[in-house]
Every structure is written in C-alpha cells, then in structure tokens.
Short mmCIF file of C-alpha atoms in Angstrom, two decimals:
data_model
loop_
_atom_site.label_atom_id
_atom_site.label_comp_id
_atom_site.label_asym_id
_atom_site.label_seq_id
_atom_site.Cartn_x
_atom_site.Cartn_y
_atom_site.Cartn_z
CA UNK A 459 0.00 0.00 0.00
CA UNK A 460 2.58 2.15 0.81
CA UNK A 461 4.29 1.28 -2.99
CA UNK A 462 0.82 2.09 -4.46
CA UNK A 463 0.40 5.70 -2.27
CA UNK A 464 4.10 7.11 -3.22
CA UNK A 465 3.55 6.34 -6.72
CA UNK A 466 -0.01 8.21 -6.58
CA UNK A 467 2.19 11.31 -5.25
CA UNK A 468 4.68 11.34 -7.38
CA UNK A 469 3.16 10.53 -10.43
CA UNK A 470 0.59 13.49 -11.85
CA UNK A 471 -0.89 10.84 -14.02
CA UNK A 472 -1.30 7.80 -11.12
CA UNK A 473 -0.87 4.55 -11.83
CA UNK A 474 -0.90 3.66 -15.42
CA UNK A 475 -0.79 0.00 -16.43
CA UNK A 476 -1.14 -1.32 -19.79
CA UNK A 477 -2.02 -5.09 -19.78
CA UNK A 478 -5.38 -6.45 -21.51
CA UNK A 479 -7.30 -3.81 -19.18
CA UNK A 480 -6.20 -0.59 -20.17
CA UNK A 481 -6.38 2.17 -17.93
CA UNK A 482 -5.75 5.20 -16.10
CA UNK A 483 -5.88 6.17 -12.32
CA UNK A 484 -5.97 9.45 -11.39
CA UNK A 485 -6.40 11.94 -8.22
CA UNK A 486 -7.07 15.18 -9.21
CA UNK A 487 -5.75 17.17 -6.21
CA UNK A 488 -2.74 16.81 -3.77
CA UNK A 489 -4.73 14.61 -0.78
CA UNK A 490 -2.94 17.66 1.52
CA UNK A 491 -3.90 20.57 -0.40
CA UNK A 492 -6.92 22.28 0.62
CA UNK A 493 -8.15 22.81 -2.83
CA UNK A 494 -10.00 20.03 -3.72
CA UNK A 495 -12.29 19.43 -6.68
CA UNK A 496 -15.40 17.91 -6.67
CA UNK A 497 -16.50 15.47 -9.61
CA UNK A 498 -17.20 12.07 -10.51
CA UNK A 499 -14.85 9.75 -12.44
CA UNK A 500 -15.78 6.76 -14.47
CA UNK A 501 -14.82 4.83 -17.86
CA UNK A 502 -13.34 1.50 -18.69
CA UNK A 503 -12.52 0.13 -22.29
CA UNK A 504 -9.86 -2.93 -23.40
CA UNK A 505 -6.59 -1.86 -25.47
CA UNK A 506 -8.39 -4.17 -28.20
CA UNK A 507 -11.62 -1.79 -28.01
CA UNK A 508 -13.66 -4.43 -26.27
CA UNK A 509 -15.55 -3.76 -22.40
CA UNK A 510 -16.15 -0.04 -24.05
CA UNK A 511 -18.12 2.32 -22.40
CA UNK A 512 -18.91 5.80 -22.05
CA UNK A 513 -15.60 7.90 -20.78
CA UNK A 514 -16.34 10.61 -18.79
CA UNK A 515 -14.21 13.61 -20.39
CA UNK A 516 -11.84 16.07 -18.37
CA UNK A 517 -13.90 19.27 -18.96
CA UNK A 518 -16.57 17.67 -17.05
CA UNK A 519 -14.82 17.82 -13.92
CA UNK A 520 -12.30 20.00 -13.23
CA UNK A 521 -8.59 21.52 -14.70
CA UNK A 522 -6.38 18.68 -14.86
CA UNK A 523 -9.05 15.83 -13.75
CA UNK A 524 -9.31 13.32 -16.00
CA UNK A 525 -11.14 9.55 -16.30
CA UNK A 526 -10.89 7.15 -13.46
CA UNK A 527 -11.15 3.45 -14.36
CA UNK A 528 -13.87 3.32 -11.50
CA UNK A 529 -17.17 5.37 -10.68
CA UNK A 530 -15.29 7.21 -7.10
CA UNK A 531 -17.77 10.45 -5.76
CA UNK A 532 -15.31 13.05 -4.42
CA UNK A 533 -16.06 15.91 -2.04
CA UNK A 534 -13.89 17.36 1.04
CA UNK A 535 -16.08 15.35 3.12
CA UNK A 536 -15.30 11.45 2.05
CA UNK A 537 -11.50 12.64 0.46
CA UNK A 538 -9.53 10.13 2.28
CA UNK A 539 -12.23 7.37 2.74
CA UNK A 540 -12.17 7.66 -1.35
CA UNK A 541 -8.69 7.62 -1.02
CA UNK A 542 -8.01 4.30 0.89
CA UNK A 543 -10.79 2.85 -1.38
CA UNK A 544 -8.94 4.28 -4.69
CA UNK A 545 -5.83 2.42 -3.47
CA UNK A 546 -7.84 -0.68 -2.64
CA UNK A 547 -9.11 -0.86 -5.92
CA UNK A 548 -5.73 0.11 -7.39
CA UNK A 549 -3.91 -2.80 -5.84
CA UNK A 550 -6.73 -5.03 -6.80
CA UNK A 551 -6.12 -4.21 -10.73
CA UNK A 552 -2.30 -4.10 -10.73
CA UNK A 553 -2.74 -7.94 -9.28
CA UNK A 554 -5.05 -8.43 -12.30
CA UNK A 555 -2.78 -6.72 -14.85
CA UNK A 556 0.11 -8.54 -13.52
CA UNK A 557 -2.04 -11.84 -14.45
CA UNK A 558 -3.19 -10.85 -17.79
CA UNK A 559 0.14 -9.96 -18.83
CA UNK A 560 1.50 -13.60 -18.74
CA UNK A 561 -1.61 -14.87 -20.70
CA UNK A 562 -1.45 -11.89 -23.70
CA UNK A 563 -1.87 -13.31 -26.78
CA UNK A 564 1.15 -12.06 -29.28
CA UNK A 565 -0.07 -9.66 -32.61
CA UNK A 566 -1.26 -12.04 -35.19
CA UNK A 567 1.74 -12.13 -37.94
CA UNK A 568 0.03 -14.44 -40.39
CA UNK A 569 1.53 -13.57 -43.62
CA UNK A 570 -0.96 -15.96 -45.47
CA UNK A 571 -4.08 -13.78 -44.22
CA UNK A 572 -2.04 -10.21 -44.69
CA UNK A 573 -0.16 -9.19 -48.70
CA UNK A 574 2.37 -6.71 -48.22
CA UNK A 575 2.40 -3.70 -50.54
CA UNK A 576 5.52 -2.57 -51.99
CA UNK A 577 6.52 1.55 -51.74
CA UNK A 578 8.77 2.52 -54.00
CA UNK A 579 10.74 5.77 -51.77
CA UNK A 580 8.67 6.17 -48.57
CA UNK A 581 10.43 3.56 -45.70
CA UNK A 582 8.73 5.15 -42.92
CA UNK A 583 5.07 3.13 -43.02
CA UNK A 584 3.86 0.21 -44.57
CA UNK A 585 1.21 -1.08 -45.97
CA UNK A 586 -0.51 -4.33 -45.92
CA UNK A 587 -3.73 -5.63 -47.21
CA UNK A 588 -6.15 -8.78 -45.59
CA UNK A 589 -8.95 -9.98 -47.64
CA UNK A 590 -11.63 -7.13 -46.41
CA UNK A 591 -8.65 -4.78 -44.14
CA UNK A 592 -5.92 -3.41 -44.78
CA UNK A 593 -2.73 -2.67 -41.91
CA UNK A 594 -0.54 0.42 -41.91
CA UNK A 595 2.47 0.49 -39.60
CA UNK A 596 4.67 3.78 -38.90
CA UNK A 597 8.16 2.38 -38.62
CA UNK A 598 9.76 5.97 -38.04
CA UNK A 599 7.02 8.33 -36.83
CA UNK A 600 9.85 10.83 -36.08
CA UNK A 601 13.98 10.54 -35.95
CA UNK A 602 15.13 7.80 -33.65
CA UNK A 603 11.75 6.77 -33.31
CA UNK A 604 11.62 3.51 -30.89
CA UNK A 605 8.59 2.08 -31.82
CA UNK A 606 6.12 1.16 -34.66
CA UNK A 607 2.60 2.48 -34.62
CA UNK A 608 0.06 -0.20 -36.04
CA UNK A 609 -3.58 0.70 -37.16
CA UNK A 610 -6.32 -1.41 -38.44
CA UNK A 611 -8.53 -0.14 -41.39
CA UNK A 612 -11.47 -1.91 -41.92
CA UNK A 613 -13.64 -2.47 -44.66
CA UNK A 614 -17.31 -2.19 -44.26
CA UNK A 615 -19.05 -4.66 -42.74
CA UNK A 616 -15.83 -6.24 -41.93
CA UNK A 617 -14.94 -7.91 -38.66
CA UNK A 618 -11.82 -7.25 -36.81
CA UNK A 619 -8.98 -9.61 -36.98
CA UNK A 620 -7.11 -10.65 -34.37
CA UNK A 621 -4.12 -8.46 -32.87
CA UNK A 622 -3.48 -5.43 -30.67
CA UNK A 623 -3.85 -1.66 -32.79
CA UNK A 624 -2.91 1.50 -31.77
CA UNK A 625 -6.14 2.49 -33.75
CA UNK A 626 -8.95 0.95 -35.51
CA UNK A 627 -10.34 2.71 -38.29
CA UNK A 628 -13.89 1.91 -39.95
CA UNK A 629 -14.70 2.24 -43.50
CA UNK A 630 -16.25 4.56 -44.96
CA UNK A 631 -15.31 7.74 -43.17
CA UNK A 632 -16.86 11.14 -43.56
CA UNK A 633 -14.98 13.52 -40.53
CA UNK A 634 -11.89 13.75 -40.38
CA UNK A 635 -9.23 16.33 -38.98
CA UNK A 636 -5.50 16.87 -40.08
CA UNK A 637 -3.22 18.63 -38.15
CA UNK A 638 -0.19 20.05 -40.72
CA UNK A 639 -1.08 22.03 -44.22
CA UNK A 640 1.45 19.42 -45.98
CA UNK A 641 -1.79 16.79 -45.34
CA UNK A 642 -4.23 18.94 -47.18
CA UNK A 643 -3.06 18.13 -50.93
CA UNK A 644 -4.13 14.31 -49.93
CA UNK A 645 -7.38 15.37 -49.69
CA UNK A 646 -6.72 18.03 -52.70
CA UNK A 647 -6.00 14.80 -54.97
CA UNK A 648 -7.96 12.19 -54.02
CA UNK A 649 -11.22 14.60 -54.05
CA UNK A 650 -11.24 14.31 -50.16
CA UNK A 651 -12.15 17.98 -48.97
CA UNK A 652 -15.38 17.51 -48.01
CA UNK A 653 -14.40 14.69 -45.40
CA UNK A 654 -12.36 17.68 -43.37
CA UNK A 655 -13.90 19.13 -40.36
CA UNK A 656 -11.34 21.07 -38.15
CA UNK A 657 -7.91 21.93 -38.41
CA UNK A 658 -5.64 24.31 -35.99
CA UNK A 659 -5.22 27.70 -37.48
CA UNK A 660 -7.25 27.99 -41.02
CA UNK A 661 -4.72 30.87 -41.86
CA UNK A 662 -2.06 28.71 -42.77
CA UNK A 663 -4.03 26.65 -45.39
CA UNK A 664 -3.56 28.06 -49.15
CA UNK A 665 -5.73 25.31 -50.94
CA UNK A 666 -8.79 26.94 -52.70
CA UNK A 667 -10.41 23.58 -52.48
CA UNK A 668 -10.64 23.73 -48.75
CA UNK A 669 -11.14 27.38 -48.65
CA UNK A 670 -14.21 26.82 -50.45
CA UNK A 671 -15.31 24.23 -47.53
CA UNK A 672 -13.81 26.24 -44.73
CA UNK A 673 -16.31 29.48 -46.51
CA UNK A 674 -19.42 27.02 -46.13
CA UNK A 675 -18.83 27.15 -42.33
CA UNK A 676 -18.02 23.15 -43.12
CA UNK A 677 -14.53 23.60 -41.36
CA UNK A 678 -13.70 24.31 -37.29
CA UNK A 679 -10.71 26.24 -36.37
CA UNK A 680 -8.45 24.52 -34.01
CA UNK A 681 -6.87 27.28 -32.54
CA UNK A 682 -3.68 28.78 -33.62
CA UNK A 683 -1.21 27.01 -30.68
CA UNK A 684 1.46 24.73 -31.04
CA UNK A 685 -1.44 21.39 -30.82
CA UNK A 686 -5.25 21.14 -31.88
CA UNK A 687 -7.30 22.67 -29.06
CA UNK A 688 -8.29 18.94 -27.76
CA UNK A 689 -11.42 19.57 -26.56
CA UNK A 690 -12.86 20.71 -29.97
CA UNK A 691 -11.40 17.68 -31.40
CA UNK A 692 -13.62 15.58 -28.71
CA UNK A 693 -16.49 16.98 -29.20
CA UNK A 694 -16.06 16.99 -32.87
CA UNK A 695 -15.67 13.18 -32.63
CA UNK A 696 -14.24 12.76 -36.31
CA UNK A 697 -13.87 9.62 -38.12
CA UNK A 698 -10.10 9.75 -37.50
CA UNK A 699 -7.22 12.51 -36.80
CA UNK A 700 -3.82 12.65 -38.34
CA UNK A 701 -1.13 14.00 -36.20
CA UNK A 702 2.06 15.07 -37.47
CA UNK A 703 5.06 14.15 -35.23
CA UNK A 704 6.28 18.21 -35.55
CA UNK A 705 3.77 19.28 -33.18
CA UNK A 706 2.49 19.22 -29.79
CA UNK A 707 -0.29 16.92 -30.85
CA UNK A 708 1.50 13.66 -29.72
CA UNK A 709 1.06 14.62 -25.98
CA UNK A 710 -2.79 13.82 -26.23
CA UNK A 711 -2.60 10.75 -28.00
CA UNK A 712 -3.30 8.83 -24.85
CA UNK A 713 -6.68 11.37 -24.05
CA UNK A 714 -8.20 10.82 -27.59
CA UNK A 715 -7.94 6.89 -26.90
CA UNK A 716 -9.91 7.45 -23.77
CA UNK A 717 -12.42 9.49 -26.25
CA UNK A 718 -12.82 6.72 -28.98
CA UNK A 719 -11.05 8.65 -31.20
CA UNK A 720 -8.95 7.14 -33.69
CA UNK A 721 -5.28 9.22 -33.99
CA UNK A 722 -2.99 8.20 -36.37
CA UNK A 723 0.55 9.30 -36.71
CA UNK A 724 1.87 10.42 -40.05
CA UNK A 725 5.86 11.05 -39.90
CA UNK A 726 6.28 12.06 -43.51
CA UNK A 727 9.10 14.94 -42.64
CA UNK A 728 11.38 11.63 -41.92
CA UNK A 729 11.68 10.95 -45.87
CA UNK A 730 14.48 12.14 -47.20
CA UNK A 731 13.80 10.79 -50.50
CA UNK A 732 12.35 13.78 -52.29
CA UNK A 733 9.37 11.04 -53.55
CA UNK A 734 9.53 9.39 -50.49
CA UNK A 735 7.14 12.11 -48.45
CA UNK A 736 5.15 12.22 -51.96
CA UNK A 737 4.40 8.44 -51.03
CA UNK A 738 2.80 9.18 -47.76
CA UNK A 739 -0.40 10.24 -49.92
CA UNK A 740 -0.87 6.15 -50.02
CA UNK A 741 -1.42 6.32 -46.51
CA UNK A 742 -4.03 9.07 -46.25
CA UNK A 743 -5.82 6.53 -48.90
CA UNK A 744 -5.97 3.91 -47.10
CA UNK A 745 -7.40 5.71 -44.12
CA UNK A 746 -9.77 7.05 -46.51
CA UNK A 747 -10.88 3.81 -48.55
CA UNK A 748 -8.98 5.75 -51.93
CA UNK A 749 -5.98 3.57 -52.02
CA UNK A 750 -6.38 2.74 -55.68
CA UNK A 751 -6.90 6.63 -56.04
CA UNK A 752 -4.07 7.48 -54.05
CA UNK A 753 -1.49 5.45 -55.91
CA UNK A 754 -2.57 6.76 -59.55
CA UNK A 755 -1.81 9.87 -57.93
CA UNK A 756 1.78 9.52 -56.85
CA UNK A 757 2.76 7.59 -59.98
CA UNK A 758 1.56 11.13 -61.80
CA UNK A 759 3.78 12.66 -59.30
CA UNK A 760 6.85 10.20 -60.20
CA UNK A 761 6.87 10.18 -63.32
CA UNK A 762 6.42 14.03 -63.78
CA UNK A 763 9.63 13.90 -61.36
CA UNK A 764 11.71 11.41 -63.40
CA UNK A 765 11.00 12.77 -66.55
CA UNK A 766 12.08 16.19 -65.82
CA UNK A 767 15.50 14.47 -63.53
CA UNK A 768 16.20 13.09 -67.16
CA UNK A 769 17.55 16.07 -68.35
CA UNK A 770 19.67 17.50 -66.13
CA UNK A 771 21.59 13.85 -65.59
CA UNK A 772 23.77 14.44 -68.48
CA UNK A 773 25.23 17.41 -67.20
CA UNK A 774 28.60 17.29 -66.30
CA UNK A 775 30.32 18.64 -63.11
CA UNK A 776 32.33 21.27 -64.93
CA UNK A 777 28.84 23.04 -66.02
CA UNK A 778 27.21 22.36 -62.57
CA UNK A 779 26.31 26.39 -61.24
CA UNK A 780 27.71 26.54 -57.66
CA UNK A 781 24.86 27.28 -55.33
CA UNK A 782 24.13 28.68 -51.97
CA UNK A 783 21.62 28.40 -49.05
CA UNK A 784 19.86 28.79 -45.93
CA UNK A 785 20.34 32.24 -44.13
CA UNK A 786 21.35 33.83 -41.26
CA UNK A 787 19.36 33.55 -37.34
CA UNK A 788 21.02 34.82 -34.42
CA UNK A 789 24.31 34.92 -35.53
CA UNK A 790 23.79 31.42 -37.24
CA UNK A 791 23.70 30.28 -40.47
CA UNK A 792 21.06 27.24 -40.96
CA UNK A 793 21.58 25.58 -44.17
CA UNK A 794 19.84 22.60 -45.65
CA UNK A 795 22.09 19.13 -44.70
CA UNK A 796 23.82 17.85 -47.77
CA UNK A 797 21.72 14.21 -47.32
CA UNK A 798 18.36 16.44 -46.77
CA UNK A 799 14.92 16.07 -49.09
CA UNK A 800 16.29 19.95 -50.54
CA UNK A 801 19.74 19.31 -50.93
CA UNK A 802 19.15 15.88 -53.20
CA UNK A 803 16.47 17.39 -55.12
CA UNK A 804 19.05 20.19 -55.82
CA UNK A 805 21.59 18.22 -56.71
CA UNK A 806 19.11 16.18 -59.17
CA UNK A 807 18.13 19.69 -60.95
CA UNK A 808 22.38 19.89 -62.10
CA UNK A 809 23.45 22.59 -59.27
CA UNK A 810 26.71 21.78 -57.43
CA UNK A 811 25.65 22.41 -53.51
CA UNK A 812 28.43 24.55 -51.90
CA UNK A 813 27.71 23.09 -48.68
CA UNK A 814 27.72 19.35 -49.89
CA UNK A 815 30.39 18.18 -47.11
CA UNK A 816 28.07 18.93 -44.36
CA UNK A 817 26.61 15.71 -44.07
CA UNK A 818 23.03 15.55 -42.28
CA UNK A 819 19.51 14.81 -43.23
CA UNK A 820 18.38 18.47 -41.10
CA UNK A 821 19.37 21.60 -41.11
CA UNK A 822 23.64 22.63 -41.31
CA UNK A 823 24.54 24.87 -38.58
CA UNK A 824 27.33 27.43 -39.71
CA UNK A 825 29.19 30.56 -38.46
CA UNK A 826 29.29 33.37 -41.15
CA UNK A 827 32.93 33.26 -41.56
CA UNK A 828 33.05 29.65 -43.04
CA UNK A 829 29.90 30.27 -45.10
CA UNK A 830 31.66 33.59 -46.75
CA UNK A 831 35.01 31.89 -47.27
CA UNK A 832 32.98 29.27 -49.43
CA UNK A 833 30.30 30.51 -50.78
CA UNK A 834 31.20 34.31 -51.23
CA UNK A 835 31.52 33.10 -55.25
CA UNK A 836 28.48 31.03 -55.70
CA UNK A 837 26.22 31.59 -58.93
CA UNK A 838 22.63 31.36 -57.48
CA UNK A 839 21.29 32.04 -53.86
CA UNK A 840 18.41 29.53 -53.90
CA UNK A 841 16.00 29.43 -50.49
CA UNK A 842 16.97 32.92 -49.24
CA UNK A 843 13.78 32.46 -46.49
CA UNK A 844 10.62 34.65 -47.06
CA UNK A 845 12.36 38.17 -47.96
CA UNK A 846 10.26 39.80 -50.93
CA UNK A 847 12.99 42.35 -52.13
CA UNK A 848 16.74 42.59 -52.65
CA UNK A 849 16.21 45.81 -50.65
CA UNK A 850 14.62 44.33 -47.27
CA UNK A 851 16.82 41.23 -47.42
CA UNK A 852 19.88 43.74 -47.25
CA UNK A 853 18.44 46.26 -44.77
CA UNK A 854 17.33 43.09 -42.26
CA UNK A 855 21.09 41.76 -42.71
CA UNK A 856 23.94 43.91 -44.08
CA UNK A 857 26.52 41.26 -44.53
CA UNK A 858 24.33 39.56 -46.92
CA UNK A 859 25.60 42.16 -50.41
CA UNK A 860 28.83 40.89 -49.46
CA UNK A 861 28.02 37.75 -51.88
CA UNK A 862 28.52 37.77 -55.53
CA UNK A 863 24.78 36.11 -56.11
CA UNK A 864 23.12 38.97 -54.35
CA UNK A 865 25.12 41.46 -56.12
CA UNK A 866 24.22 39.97 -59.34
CA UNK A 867 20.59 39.35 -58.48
CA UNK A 868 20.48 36.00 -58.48
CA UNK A 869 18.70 35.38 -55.03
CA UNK A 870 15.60 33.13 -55.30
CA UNK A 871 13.03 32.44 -52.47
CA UNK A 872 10.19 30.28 -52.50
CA UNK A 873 7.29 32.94 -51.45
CA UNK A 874 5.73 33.24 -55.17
CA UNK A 875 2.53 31.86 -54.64
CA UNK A 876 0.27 32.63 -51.02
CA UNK A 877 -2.95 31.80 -49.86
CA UNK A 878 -5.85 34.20 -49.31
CA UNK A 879 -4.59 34.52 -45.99
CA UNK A 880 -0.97 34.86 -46.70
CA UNK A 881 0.36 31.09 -46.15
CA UNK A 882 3.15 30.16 -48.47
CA UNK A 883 1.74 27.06 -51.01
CA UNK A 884 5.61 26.35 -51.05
CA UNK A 885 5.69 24.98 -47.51
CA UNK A 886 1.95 23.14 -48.05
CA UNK A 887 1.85 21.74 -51.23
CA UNK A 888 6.13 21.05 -52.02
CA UNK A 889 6.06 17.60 -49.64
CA UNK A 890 3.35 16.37 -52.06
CA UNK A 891 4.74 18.45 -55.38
CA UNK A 892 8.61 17.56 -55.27
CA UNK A 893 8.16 17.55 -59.24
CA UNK A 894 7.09 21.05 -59.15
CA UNK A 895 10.48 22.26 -56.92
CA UNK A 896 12.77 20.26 -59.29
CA UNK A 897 11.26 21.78 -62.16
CA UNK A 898 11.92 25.41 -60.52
CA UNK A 899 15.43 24.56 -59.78
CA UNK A 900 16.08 23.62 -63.26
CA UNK A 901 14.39 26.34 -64.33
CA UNK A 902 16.31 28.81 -62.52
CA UNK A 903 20.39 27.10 -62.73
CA UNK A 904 19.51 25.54 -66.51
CA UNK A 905 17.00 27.44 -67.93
CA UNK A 906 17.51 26.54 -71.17
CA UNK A 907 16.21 23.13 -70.70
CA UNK A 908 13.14 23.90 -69.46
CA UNK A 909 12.51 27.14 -72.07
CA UNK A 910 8.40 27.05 -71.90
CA UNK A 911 8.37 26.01 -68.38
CA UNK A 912 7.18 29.54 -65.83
CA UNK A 913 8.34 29.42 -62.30
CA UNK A 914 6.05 28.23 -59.37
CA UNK A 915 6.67 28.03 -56.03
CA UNK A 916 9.63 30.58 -56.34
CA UNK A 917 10.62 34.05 -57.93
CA UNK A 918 13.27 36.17 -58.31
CA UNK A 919 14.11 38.68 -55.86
CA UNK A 920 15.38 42.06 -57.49
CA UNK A 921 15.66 45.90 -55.92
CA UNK A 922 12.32 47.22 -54.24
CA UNK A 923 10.51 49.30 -56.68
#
C-alpha cells in the first residue's frame, strides 16, 4: 500500500498499467492541499476496443481531472475514505494486470491472411492488405523513433482480426481532422475535402479547395497554438485525426484513446527521398478507402519527377552552377544538410551544392565566416527564407551584399505563390509536389532546358521598386 500511495504522489498521471485492461488512475488534487475538486470519475474500455463504455471527459470535472477506471464520488467530506478505497481498488487491478500480462496473446503475424504492398521511396510506413482490411504500420514516426505504430482499417461490414492496434479505423469515413497544411493536398487529390472538419489555425491553409469548404462554415478552427485545441477535437468526434510528429499533438494521443477517437501518426518529414514524403499520400488513402486513387496519384507525381531528372543527368560537373543556401538567425547560419529532401532534389536539378560536405539529413549549422570563405563566389542564392525584395533582405542583414549572387541578383526564395490569408503554397503543397520544386530549380540554374516552363513556387528577388 505504501508502494501504491508514493507512486499516486509522485506521479501526476497515477498509476498507469497497460495489460489487456487498459487504464488510467488518477487523483485530481494533492490529498494535503486544501483545494480540492469535486466530480465524478468513471470509464473503462480494453486496449483491443472491447468492455467499451462511455468515458467521462476532463472538462466535465475539473482543470487537470481526467477519467478514473472506476465510478469514485469526491467531495472534502469522504477525500480520504475515497482515497483508501482508490488504493484498494488500485492494488486489486495491478494484481489483475500482472495476471493478464503472462496470458497476452502475441499480434497475429500471419503472412498468409495479410499481402504486403511494396513503396517505392517512402520507408517510414507500410502497408498491408487482408482480404476485407488493410494494416498500416509507422516504422519511423519521427527521428530515432523507438517504436512502430500499427492501425487497423477496416472495410465495411468487416470484422476485426485478431491483434493489438494503436487504432482501428472503420470504413467509410466522412470527418476527419489533419493537423499540418502538408496533409491537405491528400485530400486536394484524391477529391477528399469535403471529409475535413477542423484543423488548428485555417490561416495557414492556401488550398482553394478547402477554402471553399472552410467558406461554407463546413470547417472548425483549431486554434492557432502549437497542438489542436483537444477539446474541440472531442467533441467533434471525427472519423479519425492525423497528427504530425512536428507538433504538440503527440502529448494527447493517450486522451483521444480514452475518447474513442482514432489518432494516427503520419511522420512524412522523416523521408528524405524527395518522392519518399510524396508516397505518404498512399497512406491518407488507405485511411480514406482511396488507395487505388491514391497510388494513380503519386505515380503522376513520379513520373512528372523522373521525366524532368532526365535532363539534367547528363550534365557534367564542370557546367554544374555553384549554389548557396539557408540564411542567417542569431548569428547562425542554418543551411539545408547535404543528405536532406532539398539538398538531393538540388543536386538532381544539375546545381553543385556549396555546402555538400556537411553531411546531415536536417538543417547545417554554420558561423558566417566559413559560409563567406565558401560561398562568397556562388552563382545562385536559392532558399533565401521569405524576404520579398533585394532591398529588405539587405536592410534586415547587411553582410548579406557581401556575396557575388546577391550582387548579381540571383537570389531566389520560395514565397511566389500565397494563400488568401498569406500562407506560403511552397511549404503546403512542395512535400506532395517535389516535381514542381525540381522543375523550378532547373528552371532557374539551366534554364535553357526547361525554355516554356514559368516558375512556381519561387521568384526572383530584385531591388524594391
């Protein structure tokens, strides 16, 4: 007992075991603190989905209360009889956890009942198809990711298969909410936009397909913090939610369980294969019963990238332009790694990458002296951040017209083409459109073999008018 009452104080969140019951125990005030909450707690549901029923939420209690896996009354009067009888209970289900954990049946791995799906780029998920389900796994849901994320997409009137999910989704779905703008071409492509109900911070979003929904009053905000206000999400109760591993989103992952709510991870940032985040749009249709869709899509994407790779291959290193990046932040100059999705895609439009040593998959951290004794020379300035004029760019950093490719104008920045409410397309749409940034670099380095071809994520930057 005494384990079971330090572990209660020092852990905010109580006890939480993970067997076949699956469940949370929590005490919403310090037992010594005179401000004590009153509510009632309730909820129990399987890690397999079975035993469900109704979870009582936090906002129906108090700030920071949350389910209990029992029904417990509080008030200042009964605190510590509830107390002792919280514990009692709590000893009585780690016993039981401890029993069901010997007995857990491993995850069915039955390659005769599941056909694994080949990806061409993407290594982060996979995908795997049953006769009426299909089974995505994340593999790397973020950089030095530890473990694999497994949901369960069902057909209709199909019945679940044996194994342990993270997330079972059933088919068809018509609410669902995405987290990051680079998830909103999916739905763009595969003729999806309706199916969107909320997303944090509309402002961001650029595609005129969803504007048109978010217009009808057919889309929620989220709020504009770092994580979907989680609340809104609950009581939205979509279909699914896709949370990108950038955010703060992951934190809740645990709460939207509790809700019913099916969250799946998408870690599509982890690519480095400038097709490989394009492939992630095979996820989003399978969680959206478009797979066939989904995959005519990317192989559009592909081969529009392939085809226009094809002519700058030929070019030899001697007529490779020298290029620069990145910019200056406190004193630091972030450049794009030389293994990174921008760097390779740079290197496949014929530049030669100044900063090609500096190996990495992020961003190259440099002082200014190293980046001016190598790249005071370099032709083009390609991803100069969001600057719109030769003139501001100088004025917010002075040591920037000591380069030859500002003096010469040749400083390019991706900020051509904005949404309505001033979101750059570039950082939305390029994940899903890396044919449409190789074409621009080629463009801009070797115009001549693109001669009919107009820029379109990025312009020119010249002298303010």
């Amino acid at each position: 007992m005494a384990f079971l009452t330090n572990r209660l104080r020092n852990n905010p969140l109580g006890l939480q075991l993970r067997g076949q019951l699956w469940f949370y125990t929590k005490f919403p005030f310090n037992p010594k603190s005179s401000d004590v909450r009153s509510g009632t707690y309730f909820g129990c549901k399987s890690r397999s989905g079975k035993l469900r029923k109704k979870i009582c939420l936090a906002r129906n209690f108090g700030s920071g209360e949350i389910p209990s896996l029992f029904w417990l009354s509080i008030s200042p009067r009964n605190l510590v009889k509830n107390l002792r009888f919280s514990l009692i209970i709590s000893s009585v289900f780690l016993i039981v956890s401890f029993s069901f954990s010997g007995c857990k049946g491993k995850k069915k791995e039955d390659s005769k009942d599941l056909d694994k799906i080949a990806l061409s780029y993407a290594s982060g998920f996979t995908i795997s198809r049953g006769n009426d389900y299909w089974q995505l796994e994340v593999i790397q849901a973020w950089t030095g990711a530890d473990r694999i994320f497994t949901y369960l997409v069902l057909e209709e009137n199909a019945k679940k298969p044996a194994g342990d999910f993270d997330a079972i989704i059933q088919l068809p779905v018509d609410k669902i909410i995405l987290t990051s703008t680079t998830h909103i071409p999916h739905l763009d492509m595969l003729n999806a936009n309706e199916k969107l109900i909320g997303f944090p911070n509309l402002n961001l979003i650029s595609s005129d397909k969803t504007w048109k929904q978010i217009d009808a009053g057919k889309v929620e905000d989220l709020g504009a913090g770092p994580s979907a206000n989680t609340e809104m999400v609950i009581d939205l109760a979509p279909d699914w939610i896709m949370i990108s591993t950038l955010g703060d989103d992951l934190k809740y992952l645990d709460l939207l369980a509790q809700a019913e709510i099916p969250a799946v991870i998408n870690g599509e940032y982890v690519e480095q294969h400038p097709l490989g985040r394009a492939e992630w749009i095979k996820f989003t249709g399978v969680l959206l019963g478009k797979y066939e869709e989904a995959k005519l899509a990317f192989e559009q994407v592909e081969n529009d990238y392939l085809e226009a790779e094809k002519l700058s291959n030929s070019i030899v290193d001697s007529l490779r332009p020298t290029v620069l990046s990145g910019v200056l932040y406190q004193d630091i100059w972030y450049a794009p790694g030389s293994e990174s999705w921008g760097a390779k895609i740079l290197q496949n439009a014929g530049g030669n990458y100044i900063f090609s040593d500096q190996k990495g998959t992020g961003s190259a951290q440099l002082n200014y002296e190293f980046v001016l004794e190598n790249a005071l020379e370099a032709d083009f300035w390609i991803g100069s951040a969001d600057f719109p004029d030769l003139q501001t760019m100088g004025n917010a950093e002075p040591r920037y017209k000591a380069f030859k490719a500002f003096k010469a104008g040749n400083v390019f920045s991706y900020t051509q083409r904005r949404g309505r409410a001033g979101g750059l397309e570039y950082f939305e749409l390029g994940y899903m459109r890396p044919d449409l940034i190789l074409k621009d670099l080629i463009k801009i380095i070797h115009p001549d073999l693109l001669p009919a071809y107009e820029l379109y994520f990025y312009q020119q930057l010249h002298e303010k008018k």
